[in-house]
Every structure is written in structure tokens, then in C-alpha cells.
Amino acid sequence: MKNHLCRASHAAACLALISIAASACEQPDGKSGNPTSTAATAAAPASIDDIIKARNLTPDEAMAALKVFVPPGKYDEFIMFTSGGHRGSVMMYGIPSMRLLKEIPVFSPDSWQGWGQGETESQHILEDGSWGKGTPTLTWGDLHHPQLSLTNGKYDGEWIAVSDKSAGRVGIISLKDLKTKSIFKTPNMTSDHHALWTDDSEYLIQSAYFPAPFREANGYAGIEEYAAKYRGVASFLKFDRKTGRVVPAESFQMELPPYFQDMSILGRGPSEGLLFINSINTELSTGGTLEKKPAMEVGASQKEMDYLHVINWKKALELSRDKAKVTAVNGINVISLQTAKDDGLIHFVPESKSPHGVDLVPGGEYVVVSGKLDPHVSVYSVAKIKKAISDKTFEGKDEHGIPILKYDACIEAHIPTGLGPLHSVFDADGNGYTSHFLDSTVVKWTIGPPYNTPDKAWKVTDKVSVHYNIGHLQAPGSNTKKPWGKYLVALNKWSVDRYPAMGPLHPQNLQLIDISGPKMVLLSDTPTLGEPHNSMIMPVELLQAWTTYPETGWNAAKMAKSEVATAQGKESIVREGNTVTVHGTVMRSHFTPDIVRVKQGDKVIFHWTNVESARDATHGFGLHGYNVNLSVDPGATESAEVVVTQPGVYPFYCTEFCSALHMEMTGWLLVEPQ
Amino acid sequence: MKNHLCRASHAAACLALISIAASACEQPDGKSGNPTSTAATAAAPASIDDIIKARNLTPDEAMAALKVFVPPGKYDEFIMFTSGGHRGSVMMYGIPSMRLLKEIPVFSPDSWQGWGQGETESQHILEDGSWGKGTPTLTWGDLHHPQLSLTNGKYDGEWIAVSDKSAGRVGIISLKDLKTKSIFKTPNMTSDHHALWTDDSEYLIQSAYFPAPFREANGYAGIEEYAAKYRGVASFLKFDRKTGRVVPAESFQMELPPYFQDMSILGRGPSEGLLFINSINTELSTGGTLEKKPAMEVGASQKEMDYLHVINWKKALELSRDKAKVTAVNGINVISLQTAKDDGLIHFVPESKSPHGVDLVPGGEYVVVSGKLDPHVSVYSVAKIKKAISDKTFEGKDEHGIPILKYDACIEAHIPTGLGPLHSVFDADGNGYTSHFLDSTVVKWTIGPPYNTPDKAWKVTDKVSVHYNIGHLQAPGSNTKKPWGKYLVALNKWSVDRYPAMGPLHPQNLQLIDISGPKMVLLSDTPTLGEPHNSMIMPVELLQAWTTYPETGWNAAKMAKSEVATAQGKESIVREGNTVTVHGTVMRSHFTPDIVRVKQGDKVIFHWTNVESARDATHGFGLHGYNVNLSVDPGATESAEVVVTQPGVYPFYCTEFCSALHMEMTGWLLVEPQ
């Protein structure tokens, strides 16, 4: 018992040793001669062929295994940002490994990351991004599409904008620290589908999904007044790249008819300045299943065609600066439907009814729409649409007086692809790929000139089965000027039997497909958390995130030095009346202070600064009883505020395993009874 | 434009078609002759050797790829349940693919799963599991160890118990639907480390980490009275297998000295009836960094040895039924420290200071402890401990009068393994594997007789480097009667450079290691969400979860038919005073009712029953503005209650993509102004 312990007399040296990174430690049994095994050096127990045989892999499965594996310590080639749907977050996956690298909380709290879990700045972001007016602070959102910011129509690796279908909001994530910087509750919208960037991320463009009586008092009108008083809206939100925030004063909206405006796409090249929005429910159905009226699924499926909205948004932007052309409604300038019509800002093109996806080929020459009840992909020529507008080749007007262009004057191709077509993406070689919900397939087809010669244009060239009920699909850089191709991910809504039974709620299923050859090859299945609506994929090199904060005492929300940072040695506890402020620091492996004495009823404000600069040296601050957990990343200053209504002893401790003496990184909040 | 659309006249047929699963749909372009590519049938563009060369894989990396790949549609061999730490959840991973299969929310809400997001039953579970007494409802926990329930000392695939270090709580998850059934706030404890099952899951045994003055008025005593008034506690919680709940009336506690009681392990076989608990801080340090006292990391590292608590818990159980031996404290019967001592329920064995892990070999003959400042693994013989107790081979008593057994009389082996040893697991072949935080290694060693002959006992036989700072490690069935071996997972606390920079907060790193051969082989790296403290691994066949609920109208929390289920055709909206109750159904693709008219100030109660029985046919209920999202799984009845304080039009919709007409599955909550 004498020789084998790290003796008390050596305690100081021991502590120094265990407070540093493991890499600096000696190998204590270097003399034992035991070899260190790694994947790179171990004596392998079997050959490649033996393993293939033992695991009963087919040759195609073995090839897929070798295509998707990323060896320990090596990096994936691409990063995919995928929506978490009503989980309220964004997921980051590596491609080809399909490992879930990170989840970025936006609309929902994440106690691990200290997001909305008593941390002051994130609480404010969630509160500021709620409806207000006596409704609760929202702690979820239905995050639909993550959109990577653009410079000259290409991903620039700086920001992600996300939308919330459940409340018509946009969130902004910085790719510097992968944290949310702001949530903007767009006025006059109760919902949206996504928020698109313009080609230099100057504006975010968002359309309402559910029309709303936003001009009425209290935002209320009976559903019987749907046609008269409910209206759709498109929002053009000015974005400030420096702060990661929307600038309401420079933003505007355009009133639209009360159709459900769904997905949209912005033009570029020949279609520069145009915005294309799909619509459903031009029937103006409102449901009423208990009132012997048809459900929306029937009511909104009566007409043969809905309307692709073609909006000259650059002209609308000019108009929005003319005070005579706009009215402020609930704090934002709105171009009325009448003005939009009178000034020729909007035209309709018939599209196969109840469409979901609208996509743009890389050069901007064609708009690709899929009416989900029509077993074809519809391709519109931008040149033809522009000519039809200029020639006034109308087939009539809708009931609001908006001109409808002749379908035949705009359509370029109508490709028979399969049942339930939804969305299309593009590779670098002139091919389109369309998802089919009902067929559960991805169909590959050729884009027309200038991508392929006319004889090779608009042809289906391959099809792959996916599992099951695919919604979106994505390929690197699709819908930008610069697609990379190589991989495609099918985002399947149902997994059914693809995984062991895990209870009634099934995961959705991401399938990685190799599109580098002439034929698509399904490589792997990956279950998901949440509901991954859409994603964006970029090369890993574009992600140039910080590994620690640039300055000690950093305010992550404001992306600047914190006003309440504390330097080491300057820690204090300050009482002013009933408010006690703790100016503290954290480092391996203690809090300063670690004893905080207060009285029942006090307000206690904690400001913790992580004074470490080592990569990965994060500390947590978990406070029993008062529902607080902070993640104090290297260099960060994080705050929390609680009113200690109940007396008692409330231990606090580091919740992020930081060192060999992490378990000892503890403290006490002592609340003396009044 | 005439032939290519699904015409209005066929709308009914179209709707029927798109409301069924995709598998029933015809291939519309079956005549086009395009081959369907899958991993199993595609013409491969390259050979195995070509891919290995192109991707620059070493032979060992290629073998690892082939060992971990699970082909599309096939299942993993094992399931690992891993803690999410201060994320408050449990993660399910497949082994060997290491795909994240599911996250099970326990202490923190998950809006995707409708957990704690306005759903009535889960809100009640979170409220009931909080501290009460004027402190907030907790919406996070620091979930440390998921423990699979046992029958005869082996996993039975029925329940998972989890602990919350931040509040001393236990949560119970059913493996039938992978949902949380209850959260129990254990009295007299402000924290814990884990909750262990007895060998037939009759009791959950939990020890406090932070001592607390739980006998004092208001649970308060100044930190200066730490030695006199703060006490540790071990809890013995009776578990009801039918309801998934703790039965407080049949539970009891044992008071302990104010050391920090950390991890514990229950005996079996020769150690049946004994409970072994590690302790740290026998120095009774309380920190005081701003008061010129040593931080806990120094203060709690002064003595050479801490005390392994050996508790005869079966004898304590008998005693707890004697009213003269217990006192009710805050609603639970407590055996005092005096009684525990007088009745010989507790003995101490010296252990290397500041230990973290304590583990039991499969047969129960040896207890394995790692003092994290001692570069050895300490193995105690249960037979020796029992003999020392019976012979009263004491080296003294602690200051509370608890006898301390002689170290030399209990120790069996002291194996030099490396710096910072923490935890040990076992395979089916008589080997132990110990994690080393400071060395960042897993070290393999041989257990003594009867597992190996004396000449081959207690020898280090292999070592593998991990990346970095490993905490727990796990192998299938370790710490049960029946380990399976084959794989080992290293749960590494730091990842540093193993992944692309993703901001200052790094993921932790799970590493899969092949232990099927004489030498360990590192196979793969997987980043994690949250903080995976510990895990349990079982064969996939043990998971026999429901794929839909057994009856339509199921209450998941109560695991029985819901009292508020609504049958199809029986939907209604009932007003009683200011309360409006919606008895509704959901199915592809509509709500009944889909129009709900209420007045400002009403309380609105929604009960939604999913009348579908198809696997994976989940619907969501997302309600704008009132912070509600429900996941209504096939067969489930889910409820939400809101007070509509603010007038307006609040659309609701299905948040889980359910069908081709999912986008049309909408409704309106119309709140008329007062």
C-alpha cells in the first residue's frame, strides 16, 4: 500500500499533471512491452475477403462499405445541414460517412448547449422571436429549410437562415461558432415554408403558407370571410451581415391572394430579379370536416391547375422605396395586391395542381415544377415566360385580376418521371434528379440546352428506389451557380421496416446515393432525429469555424467582447439591495467563487467567464433546483439570472466533463431562509 | 395540357391512391425500360481494389470499413443506450454501424416527439418530477447512466432506469414504446450519480453525490456546519414493474457520512446482498476559492485513501420494515447513521483516493476500483472482505465510528495499468478492460480465478490508444451475469481535432473497438450529441418494441386505453362554461374537426386520437402561437390544453409528413375577440 499510490506529498505535482491534456502524459507502463493497437497498426485477425465472407456482404455491399467509411481521425468530404423540422434545430451530417456531427438549436432549447436553459442571451433571443401580445414564449418551431448564405450565387460559408413554418419566423445561425444569433418574427404571417437568400444574401425572401386576416383588428376574421379578408404575403427581409439580424425598417412585404403560397425560388442569370412561388388551394377551400364540408385534402384538389406566381421582386424593391406605393401594417411596409397588380409586379403561370417543389437549374434558364398529382416534371422556360409577359399572352385573369399567362406559351418540357413528383436537384453535368413520394424513387433526367444538346434533352436516364416516401432530396451546391454533384441524399419521410422496431414513432431515413457514375448507386441508410425537410450540402473546406472564441470574455450572441466578462483574479460577489451579482471565472477544475451566500428572495445574477484558451476545454454550470444549465465554451462569458424563492442548499457543478478532477469542480449556492 | 394531368374527374381515385402506402402504387413508366439501381443490383463502376486505392484506405482501414458497415435495410447486431448527460435524454446507437437510431427524451422536452411541449401527460410527468416548493418545473436534467432492467441478473429488455445528477431524480423508460413513463424526485437528495437495479429489478439503488442538510428546517445549514449537519444518503427505491413507477411507501434510505458518495455496484453470487459505493472527499473539504480556501480539487485530494462503502443492503431492507429502526424524513423512511453503525450495516475498505469507477466481475467474486490518481486498478476479493468483516479485521474507525477494514486483508490484486484509471468492463472470456483518462487508453487485463488460472491472472495483455480523455467504456452485457463481448465502445470526453472545426463546443467521441481477437482493434470514430457518460449494450433481438400501439386510443403515459379517446365518427366540440373540449381524430390526411371556433379567454382542451393502425403513420398537431406540438403516433390519444388569451386566427397542421396530401392536412383555431 506504500508504493503504488500517488502520495499526498506529491499532490501538487499530481494535480498539475492531471490538469493538462492527456497528450502530455507519460506512458506509465512503457516498459511492459504491450503493443499499442490502432486501426493503422494492429495485427489484423482476418483478410478483406474473410471479413466480407464472415459478414455475408455482397460485392455491391462491400463496395458501398468502402465508399462511405471515413477512417478514425479523418474528415468527411462534405457537410450537410439538414432541418430538424418540429424539433426546432438544424442537424449537421458528414458525407459520405453520414455521421451526425452536431445539432444546432434554434427555436427549441438545448440544455447541453445551454441554449434557452436559463442562459440570459439565448432566453432573450427566444423571447424576442415570439409572437408577444400575451402569448407564451415559444420553445419550439417547425424548422423547414436551412439555407446557406451566398456570395455571387455560391455558398460563402458564413451564415445559415432557417424558417419556422409554425410561426412564420426566421432564425440566423453563424457558421463561425454554429450558434443562433437572432430570431425574427415576421409580421403579418402566421407561417411560412422557407426563407431564401438572394444571390449576395442581401435579402431573405419568405412567403406565408397559411393566409391570414392581417389587416383586420386583432388579426381576426371569421373563416366565412376567408376570400374577402384573408390574404397571403411575400416578405422581403433586409439582412445585416455584420450582426446576423434582419433590419425591419429596410424590409417590405407584398400582399397576395389567399392561396397557400408554398415553396419558392429566386431567379439568376436570365431570370435575375424574378421570384417564383408555387401555390396550392386556388379553390379557396377552408375545410370543415365536422361541418359536412370537404377536408382541405379534397377541397384544395378540385381544380386542374394552380398558379405559379411570377413576381418581379427587383421592381417591387424599387417600388417599396416610394412612400406612395406602400402602407405600414403592423410595423412593416406592405405593397398592396392592387398596387402589385397595377404596377405589373405579378403574373401567374398555370401549374399542375397542388405542386410542392419549384427549383431552378444552375444557370437560371429553366424553372422546374412538380405538381404532386401529375406524374410528370414540368419545365418552364424563363425566356418564354418573359416573352409571354411582354407580349401579354394571357389566357385570362384570376378573380383578383392577376393576369394568367398561357401555359403552352411558357412550358418547355413535360417529362414523364413517375407518381408523386416533388423536388428536383441538379449536378455539375447537366442532369436533374427528381424525388417521387408515391413511387419512392429518385429519377435522373437530362436538362435541355445549353446543358445538353436538343436530342439528349429532357430524357429520363436512370431511376433508383428509395425507402420510403421521399420528400426532399439534395446534392452538393444544387440550386446555386456551382453544383458539385458526386453524392445525392434522399430524405425519406417513412422508414417503416428499415430499422429494428423502436416504438410507434419511427425515424425518417436518409439514404446516400452515389451519383458520380452514369447510374445511381444506393450506398447507405441513416436514421434521423426530428423531421429533415430539406438540407444543403457544401464541401467541408467551406466550414471555417472557430475552435475557441477569438477573445477571452466573449459574448456569443453579440459576437463581441462581453460587457460582463471577468478576468482571472478579478472575481467578486457584489450585493446591491436584493440583487447579488457573481462575477466569476471557470477553469480546470474549479469555480471562483465556489461558495455563494444569499438570502431567500434575492435575485442572483451569475456571469461566468471561461478563462481557458485550450481547444475543447468547455465547462458547464449546472444549478440544482433553479433550472439553469450553461455551456461556458473556451473564452466565452455566459450569464444566468434566478430569483431564489426557496431556501436551502443548492450545489452547482461543472456539467461538461473537463478534466481528471472534473468531479471535484463543484460549488454551493446557500440560500438562507428569511 | 390535356393528357398529362391527374384530372379533376379522377380526383377521388387519385386521393385514394395517394392516401395509401407507396408500395401499393404502380410504376407509371414501367415501359421506359430504365433499370432500377440498388446497392444489390447496380452495375458497379469499380472493383473493391479500385475503391480502396481511390479513397486511399490502408488495408486496416478497409477491414474496419467492412466490419462496421450495415448494408441498407439490414439491422445492427447490438443496440447501445447511451446517456445524453445534461441534454437530459438517452441516445440509442446501433453497433457496429454506430448510427444514432433514436433519442429518448426524459428530463428535457423534445418538441418533435411532443414530449413536454404542451402535451398534457408529459407535462405532468415533468411537473411531478420537479422539486416543487415554489421552484420552477425542471426542463433539463443531467442524465448520467441508463440502466437496463434485469431478470435473474441478465438484461430482460423491459425497462431503462436513468438518473439525474443535477437534482437526484430517477426516470423510467419503457422499452415497449421507448417513452418515459415516470420521473421520481427522491427526497433528501440534491443529486446522485446513477440508479442501479437489483438482479430482478425489484429495487433501484441510488446514492447522493452532494451531501445535504436534509434533516434541517428548510433543508438549510450554513456551509460552516458541513461536518455536523450535512449528510450523504443511499436510497433503496421499490419499483413497480406494472406501472413503471417508484413506490415511495415501500422505499427507504440510509443516512451516510458527508463524504461524496459516488458510483456504486451491487453484489451477486458470493457478493449477493452487498452494495459497494465509492466515496471521495473524506477530507470534508467544502471549497471556498474566493475565501482563500483550497478548491475542492485540492481540498478533496489531501488524504491518501478514501473509503469504499460496503453496505449489507439486504439486512438494511429487513431492518427498514421495523418501525423502531426508521424515521420518516420528508416522506421517506430513513435508517439513521447511528442505527446503520449499531446494526453493522456498513463497513469501509480503504481505496485509492478520489476513485471514480467501481465494477463487479460477472460472477460477483471481485470488486474492481480505480482511484483516478493511482496508476493501478485495485481488485478486492469479496471473500476476503466478508472474512475481514466477520473476523473484525479493522484498522480503525472513521470519525463517525464506522469500522474500516484492513486494506491488505481485502485486496486481491493491484494491477499497473496506466494514468488516470476510471472504469472497468468485462467480456465473456475472463478479461477486464479499463479506461484511462490521462493516458487516453483502454487496457485489457485478465481476471483471476475462476476466470483464468493463477499464472495467467491479473496480467495486462493489451492496450489501445483512444481519442481523447476517455471516461466510461462499455461492452455488451458487462456488469451482468452474461457478458457477450465482441465489441467495446470507448466514450471519450474530448474530441479536439478528430472532426472538422464546428465551433468552440466540441462533440464527444465514441470509438468502436473490436475485442473479438486477442488484440483490440480500433474500428471507427463517432461524434455525439450531449455528454454520453455511460451506456449499456444489448443484442438487438432483446428489443421487442411495439411498432404501433396495441389498441386505438392509447394513453402512452399510463400504458392503457385512454379515457379520452375518440372513435372515428364520434368527433365533437363540447363547450361547458369557458371550457371548450375538442374530441378529435386524425388520419391521412385530415383533422376532424378542422375548424374550432372559440372566444378569447376560453380554455381549449384538445384530445386527438390517431385512428390509423399502419406502421409509421404518425401525425403531428402543431398549434401556432400557443407553443403546442403533439406527436400522435398510430393508435395514440394525445392531449393539450391552452388558454387562448389573445384573439386571432391560429392555424394548426400536421407537423409529421404523413402522405402526399400532408401539406393539406390543416385546420383553424379561430379565437374571436371578447
PDB file of N, CA and C in Angstrom, chain B residues 306-342:
ATOM      1  N   ASP B 306      -9.492   7.069   0.243  1.00  0.00           N
ATOM      2  CA  ASP B 306     -10.893   7.302   0.576  1.00  0.00           C
ATOM      3  C   ASP B 306     -11.492   5.955   0.971  1.00  0.00           C
ATOM      4  N   TYR B 307     -12.807   5.929   1.139  1.00  0.00           N
ATOM      5  CA  TYR B 307     -13.437   4.710   1.672  1.00  0.00           C
ATOM      6  C   TYR B 307     -14.436   4.096   0.694  1.00  0.00           C
ATOM      7  N   LEU B 308     -14.184   2.858   0.344  1.00  0.00           N
ATOM      8  CA  LEU B 308     -15.196   2.060  -0.341  1.00  0.00           C
ATOM      9  C   LEU B 308     -16.213   1.644   0.714  1.00  0.00           C
ATOM     10  N   HIS B 309     -17.466   2.076   0.532  1.00  0.00           N
ATOM     11  CA  HIS B 309     -18.516   1.719   1.496  1.00  0.00           C
ATOM     12  C   HIS B 309     -19.025   0.316   1.150  1.00  0.00           C
ATOM     13  N   VAL B 310     -19.020  -0.580   2.117  1.00  0.00           N
ATOM     14  CA  VAL B 310     -19.587  -1.925   1.927  1.00  0.00           C
ATOM     15  C   VAL B 310     -20.848  -1.988   2.774  1.00  0.00           C
ATOM     16  N   ILE B 311     -21.996  -2.029   2.121  1.00  0.00           N
ATOM     17  CA  ILE B 311     -23.269  -1.948   2.835  1.00  0.00           C
ATOM     18  C   ILE B 311     -24.034  -3.252   2.662  1.00  0.00           C
ATOM     19  N   ASN B 312     -24.485  -3.814   3.762  1.00  0.00           N
ATOM     20  CA  ASN B 312     -25.313  -5.010   3.703  1.00  0.00           C
ATOM     21  C   ASN B 312     -26.755  -4.552   3.490  1.00  0.00           C
ATOM     22  N   TRP B 313     -27.113  -4.393   2.232  1.00  0.00           N
ATOM     23  CA  TRP B 313     -28.391  -3.736   1.945  1.00  0.00           C
ATOM     24  C   TRP B 313     -29.577  -4.677   2.156  1.00  0.00           C
ATOM     25  N   LYS B 314     -29.339  -5.973   2.021  1.00  0.00           N
ATOM     26  CA  LYS B 314     -30.435  -6.922   2.259  1.00  0.00           C
ATOM     27  C   LYS B 314     -30.824  -6.891   3.747  1.00  0.00           C
ATOM     28  N   LYS B 315     -29.818  -6.787   4.594  1.00  0.00           N
ATOM     29  CA  LYS B 315     -30.082  -6.669   6.020  1.00  0.00           C
ATOM     30  C   LYS B 315     -30.771  -5.325   6.318  1.00  0.00           C
ATOM     31  N   ALA B 316     -30.343  -4.276   5.597  1.00  0.00           N
ATOM     32  CA  ALA B 316     -30.969  -2.961   5.753  1.00  0.00           C
ATOM     33  C   ALA B 316     -32.439  -3.013   5.337  1.00  0.00           C
ATOM     34  N   LEU B 317     -32.728  -3.765   4.302  1.00  0.00           N
ATOM     35  CA  LEU B 317     -34.105  -3.907   3.820  1.00  0.00           C
ATOM     36  C   LEU B 317     -34.983  -4.527   4.917  1.00  0.00           C
ATOM     37  N   GLU B 318     -34.463  -5.592   5.533  1.00  0.00           N
ATOM     38  CA  GLU B 318     -35.208  -6.209   6.650  1.00  0.00           C
ATOM     39  C   GLU B 318     -35.448  -5.193   7.771  1.00  0.00           C
ATOM     40  N   LEU B 319     -34.369  -4.511   8.116  1.00  0.00           N
ATOM     41  CA  LEU B 319     -34.434  -3.525   9.200  1.00  0.00           C
ATOM     42  C   LEU B 319     -35.430  -2.420   8.908  1.00  0.00           C
ATOM     43  N   SER B 320     -35.517  -2.043   7.628  1.00  0.00           N
ATOM     44  CA  SER B 320     -36.375  -0.909   7.242  1.00  0.00           C
ATOM     45  C   SER B 320     -37.843  -1.223   7.505  1.00  0.00           C
ATOM     46  N   ARG B 321     -38.151  -2.502   7.657  1.00  0.00           N
ATOM     47  CA  ARG B 321     -39.555  -2.878   7.923  1.00  0.00           C
ATOM     48  C   ARG B 321     -39.888  -2.824   9.421  1.00  0.00           C
ATOM     49  N   ASP B 322     -38.859  -2.572  10.222  1.00  0.00           N
ATOM     50  CA  ASP B 322     -39.032  -2.447  11.670  1.00  0.00           C
ATOM     51  C   ASP B 322     -39.185  -0.966  11.997  1.00  0.00           C
ATOM     52  N   LYS B 323     -40.388  -0.589  12.454  1.00  0.00           N
ATOM     53  CA  LYS B 323     -40.668   0.836  12.668  1.00  0.00           C
ATOM     54  C   LYS B 323     -39.742   1.484  13.696  1.00  0.00           C
ATOM     55  N   ALA B 324     -39.203   0.662  14.579  1.00  0.00           N
ATOM     56  CA  ALA B 324     -38.306   1.214  15.597  1.00  0.00           C
ATOM     57  C   ALA B 324     -36.957   1.611  15.003  1.00  0.00           C
ATOM     58  N   LYS B 325     -36.665   1.091  13.820  1.00  0.00           N
ATOM     59  CA  LYS B 325     -35.349   1.320  13.236  1.00  0.00           C
ATOM     60  C   LYS B 325     -35.327   2.446  12.199  1.00  0.00           C
ATOM     61  N   VAL B 326     -36.478   3.002  11.878  1.00  0.00           N
ATOM     62  CA  VAL B 326     -36.525   4.044  10.842  1.00  0.00           C
ATOM     63  C   VAL B 326     -37.272   5.278  11.339  1.00  0.00           C
ATOM     64  N   THR B 327     -37.003   6.389  10.731  1.00  0.00           N
ATOM     65  CA  THR B 327     -37.724   7.639  10.977  1.00  0.00           C
ATOM     66  C   THR B 327     -38.132   8.194   9.614  1.00  0.00           C
ATOM     67  N   ALA B 328     -39.363   8.666   9.527  1.00  0.00           N
ATOM     68  CA  ALA B 328     -39.778   9.279   8.266  1.00  0.00           C
ATOM     69  C   ALA B 328     -39.202  10.684   8.177  1.00  0.00           C
ATOM     70  N   VAL B 329     -38.472  10.959   7.092  1.00  0.00           N
ATOM     71  CA  VAL B 329     -37.901  12.294   6.877  1.00  0.00           C
ATOM     72  C   VAL B 329     -38.327  12.741   5.474  1.00  0.00           C
ATOM     73  N   ASN B 330     -39.105  13.791   5.423  1.00  0.00           N
ATOM     74  CA  ASN B 330     -39.595  14.305   4.136  1.00  0.00           C
ATOM     75  C   ASN B 330     -40.276  13.222   3.290  1.00  0.00           C
ATOM     76  N   GLY B 331     -41.061  12.373   3.982  1.00  0.00           N
ATOM     77  CA  GLY B 331     -41.905  11.436   3.255  1.00  0.00           C
ATOM     78  C   GLY B 331     -41.277  10.099   2.923  1.00  0.00           C
ATOM     79  N   ILE B 332     -40.098   9.812   3.465  1.00  0.00           N
ATOM     80  CA  ILE B 332     -39.485   8.503   3.201  1.00  0.00           C
ATOM     81  C   ILE B 332     -38.831   7.998   4.483  1.00  0.00           C
ATOM     82  N   ASN B 333     -38.880   6.690   4.715  1.00  0.00           N
ATOM     83  CA  ASN B 333     -38.272   6.119   5.912  1.00  0.00           C
ATOM     84  C   ASN B 333     -36.753   6.119   5.785  1.00  0.00           C
ATOM     85  N   VAL B 334     -36.097   6.597   6.844  1.00  0.00           N
ATOM     86  CA  VAL B 334     -34.630   6.702   6.830  1.00  0.00           C
ATOM     87  C   VAL B 334     -34.035   5.911   7.996  1.00  0.00           C
ATOM     88  N   ILE B 335     -33.061   5.056   7.683  1.00  0.00           N
ATOM     89  CA  ILE B 335     -32.239   4.401   8.712  1.00  0.00           C
ATOM     90  C   ILE B 335     -31.109   5.365   9.065  1.00  0.00           C
ATOM     91  N   SER B 336     -31.017   5.715  10.316  1.00  0.00           N
ATOM     92  CA  SER B 336     -30.011   6.724  10.698  1.00  0.00           C
ATOM     93  C   SER B 336     -28.602   6.123  10.622  1.00  0.00           C
ATOM     94  N   LEU B 337     -27.631   6.994  10.563  1.00  0.00           N
ATOM     95  CA  LEU B 337     -26.233   6.571  10.542  1.00  0.00           C
ATOM     96  C   LEU B 337     -25.911   5.775  11.807  1.00  0.00           C
ATOM     97  N   GLN B 338     -26.473   6.236  12.925  1.00  0.00           N
ATOM     98  CA  GLN B 338     -26.263   5.546  14.200  1.00  0.00           C
ATOM     99  C   GLN B 338     -26.773   4.103  14.120  1.00  0.00           C
ATOM    100  N   THR B 339     -27.988   3.931  13.622  1.00  0.00           N
ATOM    101  CA  THR B 339     -28.558   2.589  13.504  1.00  0.00           C
ATOM    102  C   THR B 339     -27.746   1.739  12.535  1.00  0.00           C
ATOM    103  N   ALA B 340     -27.364   2.329  11.427  1.00  0.00           N
ATOM    104  CA  ALA B 340     -26.581   1.599  10.421  1.00  0.00           C
ATOM    105  C   ALA B 340     -25.302   1.054  11.041  1.00  0.00           C
ATOM    106  N   LYS B 341     -24.707   1.881  11.883  1.00  0.00           N
ATOM    107  CA  LYS B 341     -23.450   1.525  12.545  1.00  0.00           C
ATOM    108  C   LYS B 341     -23.705   0.468  13.623  1.00  0.00           C
ATOM    109  N   ASP B 342     -24.710   0.754  14.466  1.00  0.00           N
ATOM    110  CA  ASP B 342     -25.011  -0.150  15.578  1.00  0.00           C
ATOM    111  C   ASP B 342     -25.390  -1.544  15.071  1.00  0.00           C
TER     112      ASP B 342
END
